[in-house]
Amino acid sequence: MTFMRSTKRYLSILLTALFMLTSMASLQAQAAMVGTGEAVAQQQLSVDRAELKAMLDDQEVQAKLASLGVSQDQVEQRIDSLTADELADFNSQLDDAPAAAGVVGIIVLFLVIFIITDMLCATNVYSFVNCVN
């Protein structure tokens, strides 16, 4: 009888400790409301990137980029790496540009972005641009 009581006691202590350890070790999930503004901004960012990539499908843009030695994949990677502010600034510049100058403006902007990233040692597209570091 005492053996059964002591076994029950040790077993209950062991199970209590195990229960406490597993309940303390469980991860707590944090839930928060996502504001409409945040959701719309994220969706707008995706739409802006898609519109910019759609502009790359133009034959004139592809021919100009090819003549400059820049592949379409490199441009798409750069578009994906743009922050929301940079993308908004770029789109505002496109909105202000005349319709015919849009293609040239896009190409010039990409060239400037390539030069800046070359200077920051992020890429090595142009051999004449030296890294700042």
PDB file of C-alpha atoms in Angstrom:
ATOM      1  CA  MET A   1       0.000   0.000   0.000  1.00  0.00           C
ATOM      2  CA  THR A   2       2.776   2.421   0.806  1.00  0.00           C
ATOM      3  CA  PHE A   3       4.508   1.447  -2.404  1.00  0.00           C
ATOM      4  CA  MET A   4       1.401   2.361  -4.381  1.00  0.00           C
ATOM      5  CA  ARG A   5       1.058   5.716  -2.587  1.00  0.00           C
ATOM      6  CA  SER A   6       4.680   6.641  -3.105  1.00  0.00           C
ATOM      7  CA  THR A   7       4.483   5.628  -6.773  1.00  0.00           C
ATOM      8  CA  LYS A   8       1.348   7.735  -7.245  1.00  0.00           C
ATOM      9  CA  ARG A   9       2.983  10.649  -5.477  1.00  0.00           C
ATOM     10  CA  TYR A  10       6.157  10.540  -7.618  1.00  0.00           C
ATOM     11  CA  LEU A  11       4.108  10.063 -10.745  1.00  0.00           C
ATOM     12  CA  SER A  12       1.867  13.026  -9.913  1.00  0.00           C
ATOM     13  CA  ILE A  13       4.923  15.214  -9.185  1.00  0.00           C
ATOM     14  CA  LEU A  14       6.522  14.142 -12.450  1.00  0.00           C
ATOM     15  CA  LEU A  15       3.354  14.797 -14.467  1.00  0.00           C
ATOM     16  CA  THR A  16       2.851  18.190 -12.790  1.00  0.00           C
ATOM     17  CA  ALA A  17       6.407  19.225 -13.587  1.00  0.00           C
ATOM     18  CA  LEU A  18       6.035  18.006 -17.154  1.00  0.00           C
ATOM     19  CA  PHE A  19       2.766  19.910 -17.551  1.00  0.00           C
ATOM     20  CA  MET A  20       4.339  23.101 -16.194  1.00  0.00           C
ATOM     21  CA  LEU A  21       7.362  22.807 -18.475  1.00  0.00           C
ATOM     22  CA  THR A  22       5.302  22.234 -21.583  1.00  0.00           C
ATOM     23  CA  SER A  23       2.882  25.052 -20.803  1.00  0.00           C
ATOM     24  CA  MET A  24       5.743  27.504 -20.159  1.00  0.00           C
ATOM     25  CA  ALA A  25       7.634  26.479 -23.265  1.00  0.00           C
ATOM     26  CA  SER A  26       4.716  26.954 -25.643  1.00  0.00           C
ATOM     27  CA  LEU A  27       4.967  29.958 -27.903  1.00  0.00           C
ATOM     28  CA  GLN A  28       2.486  32.738 -27.574  1.00  0.00           C
ATOM     29  CA  ALA A  29       0.965  34.052 -30.784  1.00  0.00           C
ATOM     30  CA  GLN A  30       0.455  37.777 -31.040  1.00  0.00           C
ATOM     31  CA  ALA A  31      -2.526  38.925 -33.027  1.00  0.00           C
ATOM     32  CA  ALA A  32      -2.946  42.486 -34.135  1.00  0.00           C
ATOM     33  CA  MET A  33      -5.299  44.332 -36.394  1.00  0.00           C
ATOM     34  CA  VAL A  34      -3.994  45.169 -39.830  1.00  0.00           C
ATOM     35  CA  GLY A  35      -5.096  48.638 -40.792  1.00  0.00           C
ATOM     36  CA  THR A  36      -6.717  49.349 -44.106  1.00  0.00           C
ATOM     37  CA  GLY A  37      -3.970  51.803 -44.967  1.00  0.00           C
ATOM     38  CA  GLU A  38      -1.267  49.186 -44.480  1.00  0.00           C
ATOM     39  CA  ALA A  39      -3.127  46.625 -46.578  1.00  0.00           C
ATOM     40  CA  VAL A  40      -3.758  49.138 -49.373  1.00  0.00           C
ATOM     41  CA  ALA A  41      -0.132  50.329 -49.315  1.00  0.00           C
ATOM     42  CA  GLN A  42       1.153  46.762 -49.624  1.00  0.00           C
ATOM     43  CA  GLN A  43      -1.232  46.047 -52.481  1.00  0.00           C
ATOM     44  CA  GLN A  44      -0.285  49.316 -54.217  1.00  0.00           C
ATOM     45  CA  LEU A  45       3.393  48.391 -53.947  1.00  0.00           C
ATOM     46  CA  SER A  46       2.699  45.084 -55.710  1.00  0.00           C
ATOM     47  CA  VAL A  47       0.665  46.814 -58.416  1.00  0.00           C
ATOM     48  CA  ASP A  48       3.368  49.459 -58.977  1.00  0.00           C
ATOM     49  CA  ARG A  49       6.042  46.796 -59.372  1.00  0.00           C
ATOM     50  CA  ALA A  50       3.867  44.840 -61.786  1.00  0.00           C
ATOM     51  CA  GLU A  51       3.212  47.975 -63.876  1.00  0.00           C
ATOM     52  CA  LEU A  52       6.908  48.763 -63.994  1.00  0.00           C
ATOM     53  CA  LYS A  53       7.743  45.223 -65.096  1.00  0.00           C
ATOM     54  CA  ALA A  54       5.014  45.427 -67.739  1.00  0.00           C
ATOM     55  CA  MET A  55       6.779  48.477 -69.193  1.00  0.00           C
ATOM     56  CA  LEU A  56       9.842  46.315 -69.716  1.00  0.00           C
ATOM     57  CA  ASP A  57       7.882  44.209 -72.210  1.00  0.00           C
ATOM     58  CA  ASP A  58       8.005  47.068 -74.718  1.00  0.00           C
ATOM     59  CA  GLN A  59      10.272  46.195 -77.637  1.00  0.00           C
ATOM     60  CA  GLU A  60      11.945  49.622 -77.668  1.00  0.00           C
ATOM     61  CA  VAL A  61      12.864  49.346 -74.004  1.00  0.00           C
ATOM     62  CA  GLN A  62      14.245  45.843 -74.458  1.00  0.00           C
ATOM     63  CA  ALA A  63      16.272  46.923 -77.492  1.00  0.00           C
ATOM     64  CA  LYS A  64      17.716  49.921 -75.643  1.00  0.00           C
ATOM     65  CA  LEU A  65      18.609  47.858 -72.581  1.00  0.00           C
ATOM     66  CA  ALA A  66      20.207  45.209 -74.787  1.00  0.00           C
ATOM     67  CA  SER A  67      22.259  47.847 -76.577  1.00  0.00           C
ATOM     68  CA  LEU A  68      23.493  49.057 -73.195  1.00  0.00           C
ATOM     69  CA  GLY A  69      24.403  45.525 -72.109  1.00  0.00           C
ATOM     70  CA  VAL A  70      21.815  45.215 -69.359  1.00  0.00           C
ATOM     71  CA  SER A  71      19.622  42.129 -69.202  1.00  0.00           C
ATOM     72  CA  GLN A  72      15.935  42.207 -68.411  1.00  0.00           C
ATOM     73  CA  ASP A  73      16.510  39.902 -65.432  1.00  0.00           C
ATOM     74  CA  GLN A  74      18.863  42.452 -63.856  1.00  0.00           C
ATOM     75  CA  VAL A  75      16.252  45.174 -64.266  1.00  0.00           C
ATOM     76  CA  GLU A  76      13.543  43.000 -62.751  1.00  0.00           C
ATOM     77  CA  GLN A  77      15.778  42.224 -59.773  1.00  0.00           C
ATOM     78  CA  ARG A  78      16.350  45.947 -59.289  1.00  0.00           C
ATOM     79  CA  ILE A  79      12.639  46.632 -59.444  1.00  0.00           C
ATOM     80  CA  ASP A  80      12.041  43.964 -56.799  1.00  0.00           C
ATOM     81  CA  SER A  81      14.684  45.550 -54.564  1.00  0.00           C
ATOM     82  CA  LEU A  82      13.199  49.063 -54.724  1.00  0.00           C
ATOM     83  CA  THR A  83      11.689  50.332 -51.497  1.00  0.00           C
ATOM     84  CA  ALA A  84       8.167  51.711 -51.377  1.00  0.00           C
ATOM     85  CA  ASP A  85       9.454  55.312 -51.287  1.00  0.00           C
ATOM     86  CA  GLU A  86      11.784  54.786 -54.244  1.00  0.00           C
ATOM     87  CA  LEU A  87       9.001  53.169 -56.227  1.00  0.00           C
ATOM     88  CA  ALA A  88       6.569  55.972 -55.424  1.00  0.00           C
ATOM     89  CA  ASP A  89       9.180  58.554 -56.424  1.00  0.00           C
ATOM     90  CA  PHE A  90       9.825  56.715 -59.668  1.00  0.00           C
ATOM     91  CA  ASN A  91       6.110  56.496 -60.479  1.00  0.00           C
ATOM     92  CA  SER A  92       5.630  60.201 -59.782  1.00  0.00           C
ATOM     93  CA  GLN A  93       8.470  60.942 -62.215  1.00  0.00           C
ATOM     94  CA  LEU A  94       6.767  58.744 -64.808  1.00  0.00           C
ATOM     95  CA  ASP A  95       3.467  60.554 -64.301  1.00  0.00           C
ATOM     96  CA  ASP A  96       5.142  63.928 -64.826  1.00  0.00           C
ATOM     97  CA  ALA A  97       7.006  62.846 -67.972  1.00  0.00           C
ATOM     98  CA  PRO A  98       5.503  63.378 -71.424  1.00  0.00           C
ATOM     99  CA  ALA A  99       4.110  60.260 -73.107  1.00  0.00           C
ATOM    100  CA  ALA A 100       6.788  59.982 -75.780  1.00  0.00           C
ATOM    101  CA  ALA A 101       9.604  60.603 -73.340  1.00  0.00           C
ATOM    102  CA  GLY A 102       8.399  57.849 -71.004  1.00  0.00           C
ATOM    103  CA  VAL A 103      10.484  55.132 -72.612  1.00  0.00           C
ATOM    104  CA  VAL A 104      13.608  57.259 -72.635  1.00  0.00           C
ATOM    105  CA  GLY A 105      12.906  58.364 -69.080  1.00  0.00           C
ATOM    106  CA  ILE A 106      12.575  54.780 -67.901  1.00  0.00           C
ATOM    107  CA  ILE A 107      15.842  53.816 -69.534  1.00  0.00           C
ATOM    108  CA  VAL A 108      17.667  56.823 -68.101  1.00  0.00           C
ATOM    109  CA  LEU A 109      16.284  56.118 -64.643  1.00  0.00           C
ATOM    110  CA  PHE A 110      17.423  52.498 -64.789  1.00  0.00           C
ATOM    111  CA  LEU A 111      20.855  53.591 -65.927  1.00  0.00           C
ATOM    112  CA  VAL A 112      21.084  55.997 -62.997  1.00  0.00           C
ATOM    113  CA  ILE A 113      19.961  53.237 -60.613  1.00  0.00           C
ATOM    114  CA  PHE A 114      22.611  50.920 -62.070  1.00  0.00           C
ATOM    115  CA  ILE A 115      25.316  53.555 -61.642  1.00  0.00           C
ATOM    116  CA  ILE A 116      24.304  54.211 -58.032  1.00  0.00           C
ATOM    117  CA  THR A 117      24.273  50.506 -57.163  1.00  0.00           C
ATOM    118  CA  ASP A 118      27.654  50.099 -58.857  1.00  0.00           C
ATOM    119  CA  MET A 119      29.026  52.933 -56.736  1.00  0.00           C
ATOM    120  CA  LEU A 120      27.637  51.244 -53.611  1.00  0.00           C
ATOM    121  CA  CYS A 121      29.359  47.961 -54.608  1.00  0.00           C
ATOM    122  CA  ALA A 122      26.022  46.170 -54.886  1.00  0.00           C
ATOM    123  CA  THR A 123      26.572  45.324 -58.553  1.00  0.00           C
ATOM    124  CA  ASN A 124      29.240  45.454 -61.211  1.00  0.00           C
ATOM    125  CA  VAL A 125      27.384  46.391 -64.402  1.00  0.00           C
ATOM    126  CA  TYR A 126      29.645  49.182 -65.653  1.00  0.00           C
ATOM    127  CA  SER A 127      33.406  48.815 -65.650  1.00  0.00           C
ATOM    128  CA  PHE A 128      33.983  52.579 -65.648  1.00  0.00           C
ATOM    129  CA  VAL A 129      32.175  53.105 -62.314  1.00  0.00           C
ATOM    130  CA  ASN A 130      34.423  52.645 -59.298  1.00  0.00           C
ATOM    131  CA  CYS A 131      33.193  51.359 -55.984  1.00  0.00           C
ATOM    132  CA  VAL A 132      33.073  53.993 -53.227  1.00  0.00           C
ATOM    133  CA  ASN A 133      34.367  51.644 -50.545  1.00  0.00           C
TER     134      ASN A 133
END
